[in-house]
Short mmCIF file of C-alpha atoms and ligand atoms in Angstrom, two decimals:
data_model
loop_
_atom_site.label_atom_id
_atom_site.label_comp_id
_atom_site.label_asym_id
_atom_site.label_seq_id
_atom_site.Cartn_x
_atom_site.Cartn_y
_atom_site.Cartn_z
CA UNK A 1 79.92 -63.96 31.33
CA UNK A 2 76.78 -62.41 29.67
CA UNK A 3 75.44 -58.89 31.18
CA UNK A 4 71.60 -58.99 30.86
CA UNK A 5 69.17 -56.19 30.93
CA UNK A 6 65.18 -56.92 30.45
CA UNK A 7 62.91 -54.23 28.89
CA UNK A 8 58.92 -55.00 30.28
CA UNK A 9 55.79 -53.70 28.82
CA UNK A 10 54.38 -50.85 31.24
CA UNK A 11 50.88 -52.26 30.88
CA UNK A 12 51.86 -55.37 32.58
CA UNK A 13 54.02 -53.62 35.46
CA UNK A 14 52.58 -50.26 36.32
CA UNK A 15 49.10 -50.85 35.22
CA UNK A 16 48.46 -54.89 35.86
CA UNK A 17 51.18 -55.46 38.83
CA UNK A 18 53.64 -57.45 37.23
CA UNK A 19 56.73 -57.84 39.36
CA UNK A 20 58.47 -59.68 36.46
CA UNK A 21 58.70 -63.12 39.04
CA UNK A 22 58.30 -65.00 35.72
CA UNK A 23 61.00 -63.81 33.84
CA UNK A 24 63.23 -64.09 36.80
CA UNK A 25 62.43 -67.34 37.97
CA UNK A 26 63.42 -68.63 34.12
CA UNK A 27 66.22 -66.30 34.19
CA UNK A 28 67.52 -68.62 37.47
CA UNK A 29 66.39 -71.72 35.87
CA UNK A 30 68.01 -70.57 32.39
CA UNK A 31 64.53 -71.54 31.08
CA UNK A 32 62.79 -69.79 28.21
CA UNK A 33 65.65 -67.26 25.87
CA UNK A 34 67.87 -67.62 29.07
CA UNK A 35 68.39 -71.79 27.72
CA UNK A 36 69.73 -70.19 24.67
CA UNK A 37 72.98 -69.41 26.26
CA UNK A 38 75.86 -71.85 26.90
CA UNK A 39 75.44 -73.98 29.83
CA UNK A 40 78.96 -72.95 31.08
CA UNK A 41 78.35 -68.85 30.34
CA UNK A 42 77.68 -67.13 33.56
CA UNK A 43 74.68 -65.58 33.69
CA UNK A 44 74.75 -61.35 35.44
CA UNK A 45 71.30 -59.83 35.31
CA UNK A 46 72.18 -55.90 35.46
CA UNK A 47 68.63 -54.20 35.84
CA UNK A 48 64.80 -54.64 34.68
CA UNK A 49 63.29 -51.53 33.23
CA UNK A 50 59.68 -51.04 32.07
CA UNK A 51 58.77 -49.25 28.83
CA UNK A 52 58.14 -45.80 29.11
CA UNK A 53 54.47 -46.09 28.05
CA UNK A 54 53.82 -46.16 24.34
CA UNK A 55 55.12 -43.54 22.20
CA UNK A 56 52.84 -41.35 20.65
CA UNK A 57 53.96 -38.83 17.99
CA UNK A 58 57.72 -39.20 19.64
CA UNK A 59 58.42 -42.87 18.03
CA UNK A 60 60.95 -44.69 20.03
CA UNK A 61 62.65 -41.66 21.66
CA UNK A 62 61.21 -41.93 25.23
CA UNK A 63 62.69 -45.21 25.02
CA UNK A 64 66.24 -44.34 23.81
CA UNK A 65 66.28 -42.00 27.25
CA UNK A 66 65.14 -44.61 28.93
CA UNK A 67 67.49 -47.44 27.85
CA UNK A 68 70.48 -46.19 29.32
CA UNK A 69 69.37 -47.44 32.48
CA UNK A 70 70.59 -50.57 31.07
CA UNK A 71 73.14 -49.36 28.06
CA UNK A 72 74.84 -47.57 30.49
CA UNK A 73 75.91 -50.25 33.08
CA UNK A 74 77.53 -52.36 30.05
CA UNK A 75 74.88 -55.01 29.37
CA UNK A 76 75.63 -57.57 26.17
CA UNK A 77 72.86 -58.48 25.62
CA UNK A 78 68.48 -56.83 26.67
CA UNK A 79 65.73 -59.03 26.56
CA UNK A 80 62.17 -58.04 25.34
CA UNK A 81 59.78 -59.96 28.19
CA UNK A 82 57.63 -61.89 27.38
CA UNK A 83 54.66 -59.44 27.68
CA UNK A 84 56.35 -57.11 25.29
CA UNK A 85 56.63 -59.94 22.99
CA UNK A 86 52.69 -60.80 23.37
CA UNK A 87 51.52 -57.27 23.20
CA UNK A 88 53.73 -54.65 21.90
CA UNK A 89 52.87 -53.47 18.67
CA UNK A 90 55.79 -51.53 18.39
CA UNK A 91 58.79 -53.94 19.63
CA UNK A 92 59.94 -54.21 16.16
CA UNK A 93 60.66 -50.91 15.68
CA UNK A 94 61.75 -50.67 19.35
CA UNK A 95 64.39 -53.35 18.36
CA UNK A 96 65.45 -51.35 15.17
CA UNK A 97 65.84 -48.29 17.15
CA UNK A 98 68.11 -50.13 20.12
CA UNK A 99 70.23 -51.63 17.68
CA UNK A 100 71.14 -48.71 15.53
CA UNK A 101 71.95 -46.83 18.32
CA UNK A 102 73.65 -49.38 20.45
CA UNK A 103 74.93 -51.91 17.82
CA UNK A 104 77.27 -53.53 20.63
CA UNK A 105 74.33 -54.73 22.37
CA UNK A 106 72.11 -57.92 21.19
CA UNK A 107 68.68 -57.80 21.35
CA UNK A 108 66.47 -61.19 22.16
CA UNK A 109 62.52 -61.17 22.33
CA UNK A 110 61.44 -62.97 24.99
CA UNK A 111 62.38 -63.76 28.12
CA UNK A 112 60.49 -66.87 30.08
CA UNK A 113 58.71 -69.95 28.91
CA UNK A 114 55.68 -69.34 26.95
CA UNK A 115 53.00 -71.16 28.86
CA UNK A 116 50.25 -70.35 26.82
CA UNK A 117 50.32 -68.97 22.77
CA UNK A 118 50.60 -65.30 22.50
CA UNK A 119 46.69 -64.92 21.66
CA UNK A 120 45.22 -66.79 24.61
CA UNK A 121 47.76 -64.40 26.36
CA UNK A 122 46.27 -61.62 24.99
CA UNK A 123 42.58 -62.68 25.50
CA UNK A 124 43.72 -63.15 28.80
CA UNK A 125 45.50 -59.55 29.68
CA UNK A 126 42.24 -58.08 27.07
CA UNK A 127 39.84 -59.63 29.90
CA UNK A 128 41.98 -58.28 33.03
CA UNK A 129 41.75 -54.89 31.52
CA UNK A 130 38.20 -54.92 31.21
CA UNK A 131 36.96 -56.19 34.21
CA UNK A 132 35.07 -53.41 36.17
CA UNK A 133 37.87 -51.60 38.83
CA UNK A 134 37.56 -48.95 41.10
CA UNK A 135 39.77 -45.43 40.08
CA UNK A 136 39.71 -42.09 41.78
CA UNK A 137 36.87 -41.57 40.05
CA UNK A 138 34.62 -42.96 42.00
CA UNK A 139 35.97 -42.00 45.41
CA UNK A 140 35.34 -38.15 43.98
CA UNK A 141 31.91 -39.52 42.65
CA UNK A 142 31.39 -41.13 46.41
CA UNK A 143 30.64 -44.17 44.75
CA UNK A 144 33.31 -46.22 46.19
S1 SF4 B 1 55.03 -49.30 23.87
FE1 SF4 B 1 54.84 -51.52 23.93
S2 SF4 B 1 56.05 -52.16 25.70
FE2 SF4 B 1 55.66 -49.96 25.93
S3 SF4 B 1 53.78 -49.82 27.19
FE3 SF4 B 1 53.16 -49.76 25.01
S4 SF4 B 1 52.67 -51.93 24.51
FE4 SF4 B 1 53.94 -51.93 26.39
#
Protein backbone atom coordinates (compact mmCIF):
# COMPACT_ATOMS: atom_id res chain seq x y z
CA UNK A 1 0.00 0.00 0.00
CA UNK A 2 1.36 3.53 -0.87
CA UNK A 3 0.44 6.54 1.69
CA UNK A 4 0.01 9.69 -0.48
CA UNK A 5 0.12 13.26 0.52
CA UNK A 6 -0.32 16.19 -2.28
CA UNK A 7 1.35 19.63 -1.75
CA UNK A 8 -0.89 22.48 -4.05
CA UNK A 9 0.21 25.86 -5.06
CA UNK A 10 -1.74 28.51 -2.81
CA UNK A 11 -2.35 30.67 -5.87
CA UNK A 12 -4.49 28.08 -7.37
CA UNK A 13 -6.46 27.15 -4.02
CA UNK A 14 -6.80 30.18 -1.82
CA UNK A 15 -6.52 32.78 -4.42
CA UNK A 16 -8.15 31.06 -7.82
CA UNK A 17 -10.61 28.38 -6.01
CA UNK A 18 -9.07 25.29 -6.79
CA UNK A 19 -10.63 22.43 -4.87
CA UNK A 20 -7.93 20.06 -6.28
CA UNK A 21 -11.12 17.89 -8.18
CA UNK A 22 -8.43 17.29 -10.85
CA UNK A 23 -5.87 15.76 -9.03
CA UNK A 24 -8.35 13.65 -7.24
CA UNK A 25 -10.34 12.48 -9.93
CA UNK A 26 -6.76 11.07 -11.56
CA UNK A 27 -5.79 10.02 -8.21
CA UNK A 28 -9.20 7.55 -8.46
CA UNK A 29 -8.56 6.83 -11.99
CA UNK A 30 -4.68 6.23 -11.22
CA UNK A 31 -4.28 8.64 -14.19
CA UNK A 32 -1.47 11.15 -14.51
CA UNK A 33 1.86 10.24 -11.66
CA UNK A 34 -0.87 8.09 -9.88
CA UNK A 35 -0.41 5.40 -13.34
CA UNK A 36 3.11 5.27 -12.22
CA UNK A 37 2.37 2.94 -9.46
CA UNK A 38 1.75 -0.83 -9.72
CA UNK A 39 -1.61 -1.76 -10.82
CA UNK A 40 -1.93 -4.15 -7.80
CA UNK A 41 -0.43 -1.36 -5.03
CA UNK A 42 -3.25 0.04 -3.07
CA UNK A 43 -3.58 3.40 -3.36
CA UNK A 44 -4.31 5.61 0.58
CA UNK A 45 -4.49 9.33 -0.04
CA UNK A 46 -3.60 10.77 3.62
CA UNK A 47 -4.24 14.64 3.25
CA UNK A 48 -3.94 17.63 0.56
CA UNK A 49 -2.15 20.66 1.86
CA UNK A 50 -1.59 23.97 0.03
CA UNK A 51 1.74 25.83 0.07
CA UNK A 52 2.11 28.25 2.60
CA UNK A 53 2.39 31.18 0.15
CA UNK A 54 5.80 31.80 -1.31
CA UNK A 55 8.67 32.23 0.86
CA UNK A 56 10.22 35.40 0.98
CA UNK A 57 13.53 35.95 2.83
CA UNK A 58 12.57 32.56 4.96
CA UNK A 59 13.43 30.00 1.92
CA UNK A 60 11.57 26.82 2.36
CA UNK A 61 11.00 27.03 6.14
CA UNK A 62 7.25 27.96 6.20
CA UNK A 63 7.00 24.91 4.27
CA UNK A 64 9.01 22.49 6.48
CA UNK A 65 6.25 23.63 9.37
CA UNK A 66 3.85 23.08 7.15
CA UNK A 67 4.69 19.59 5.80
CA UNK A 68 4.11 17.75 8.77
CA UNK A 69 0.60 17.88 8.10
CA UNK A 70 1.49 15.17 5.82
CA UNK A 71 5.11 13.82 7.26
CA UNK A 72 3.50 13.31 10.28
CA UNK A 73 0.62 10.86 9.43
CA UNK A 74 3.35 8.44 7.71
CA UNK A 75 2.92 9.21 4.01
CA UNK A 76 5.57 7.28 1.42
CA UNK A 77 5.37 9.09 -0.91
CA UNK A 78 3.92 13.62 -1.57
CA UNK A 79 3.03 14.70 -4.80
CA UNK A 80 3.76 18.26 -6.22
CA UNK A 81 0.17 19.09 -8.19
CA UNK A 82 0.12 19.84 -11.09
CA UNK A 83 -0.17 23.66 -10.59
CA UNK A 84 2.94 23.62 -8.52
CA UNK A 85 4.57 21.90 -11.30
CA UNK A 86 3.28 24.69 -13.94
CA UNK A 87 4.01 27.62 -11.77
CA UNK A 88 6.25 27.27 -8.88
CA UNK A 89 9.44 28.74 -9.31
CA UNK A 90 10.68 27.39 -6.30
CA UNK A 91 9.52 23.52 -6.32
CA UNK A 92 12.99 22.53 -6.94
CA UNK A 93 14.31 23.77 -4.05
CA UNK A 94 11.06 22.88 -2.23
CA UNK A 95 11.89 19.23 -3.29
CA UNK A 96 15.59 19.55 -2.05
CA UNK A 97 14.44 20.85 1.19
CA UNK A 98 11.61 17.85 1.74
CA UNK A 99 14.01 15.34 0.94
CA UNK A 100 16.88 16.26 3.15
CA UNK A 101 14.78 16.54 5.88
CA UNK A 102 12.48 13.64 5.33
CA UNK A 103 14.68 11.26 3.21
CA UNK A 104 12.06 8.32 3.94
CA UNK A 105 9.59 10.05 1.94
CA UNK A 106 9.61 10.17 -2.13
CA UNK A 107 8.84 13.10 -3.77
CA UNK A 108 6.90 13.04 -7.41
CA UNK A 109 6.02 16.33 -9.41
CA UNK A 110 2.88 16.14 -10.66
CA UNK A 111 -0.13 14.82 -9.91
CA UNK A 112 -3.04 14.62 -12.83
CA UNK A 113 -2.93 14.44 -16.57
CA UNK A 114 -1.48 17.36 -18.22
CA UNK A 115 -4.20 18.52 -20.53
CA UNK A 116 -2.59 21.33 -21.91
CA UNK A 117 1.61 22.17 -21.92
CA UNK A 118 2.73 23.98 -18.90
CA UNK A 119 2.91 27.47 -20.87
CA UNK A 120 -0.60 27.56 -22.30
CA UNK A 121 -1.29 26.71 -18.56
CA UNK A 122 0.37 29.53 -17.49
CA UNK A 123 -1.04 32.00 -20.12
CA UNK A 124 -4.10 30.68 -18.96
CA UNK A 125 -3.81 31.16 -14.88
CA UNK A 126 -1.59 34.77 -16.15
CA UNK A 127 -5.08 35.83 -17.84
CA UNK A 128 -7.38 34.68 -14.74
CA UNK A 129 -5.24 36.80 -12.57
CA UNK A 130 -5.60 39.75 -14.53
CA UNK A 131 -8.99 39.98 -15.34
CA UNK A 132 -10.59 43.02 -13.53
CA UNK A 133 -12.22 41.61 -9.85
CA UNK A 134 -13.87 43.25 -7.24
CA UNK A 135 -11.71 43.39 -3.55
CA UNK A 136 -12.61 45.23 -0.40
CA UNK A 137 -11.36 47.94 -1.96
CA UNK A 138 -13.94 48.97 -3.69
CA UNK A 139 -16.75 48.27 -1.24
CA UNK A 140 -14.64 50.97 1.11
CA UNK A 141 -14.31 53.11 -2.16
CA UNK A 142 -18.36 52.53 -2.64
CA UNK A 143 -17.59 51.54 -5.95
CA UNK A 144 -18.92 48.13 -5.79
S1 LIG B 1 5.78 29.08 -3.34
FE1 LIG B 1 5.20 28.01 -5.20
S2 LIG B 1 3.58 26.59 -4.57
FE2 LIG B 1 3.78 28.12 -2.95
S3 LIG B 1 2.26 29.72 -3.46
FE3 LIG B 1 4.24 30.35 -4.36
S4 LIG B 1 4.16 29.57 -6.49
FE4 LIG B 1 2.59 28.45 -5.30
Amino acid sequence: MARIGILTCSNATQDLGCSSVSCLADFRKRKGTFAEYPESERLTLVGIISCPGCPTLTGPDKLLQRIRALTEFKVDTIHFSYCMKALCPFKDKYRQALEEAFPDVKIVIGTHQEHVTPEEYRARVKKLFRQPRKTMVDLILDKD
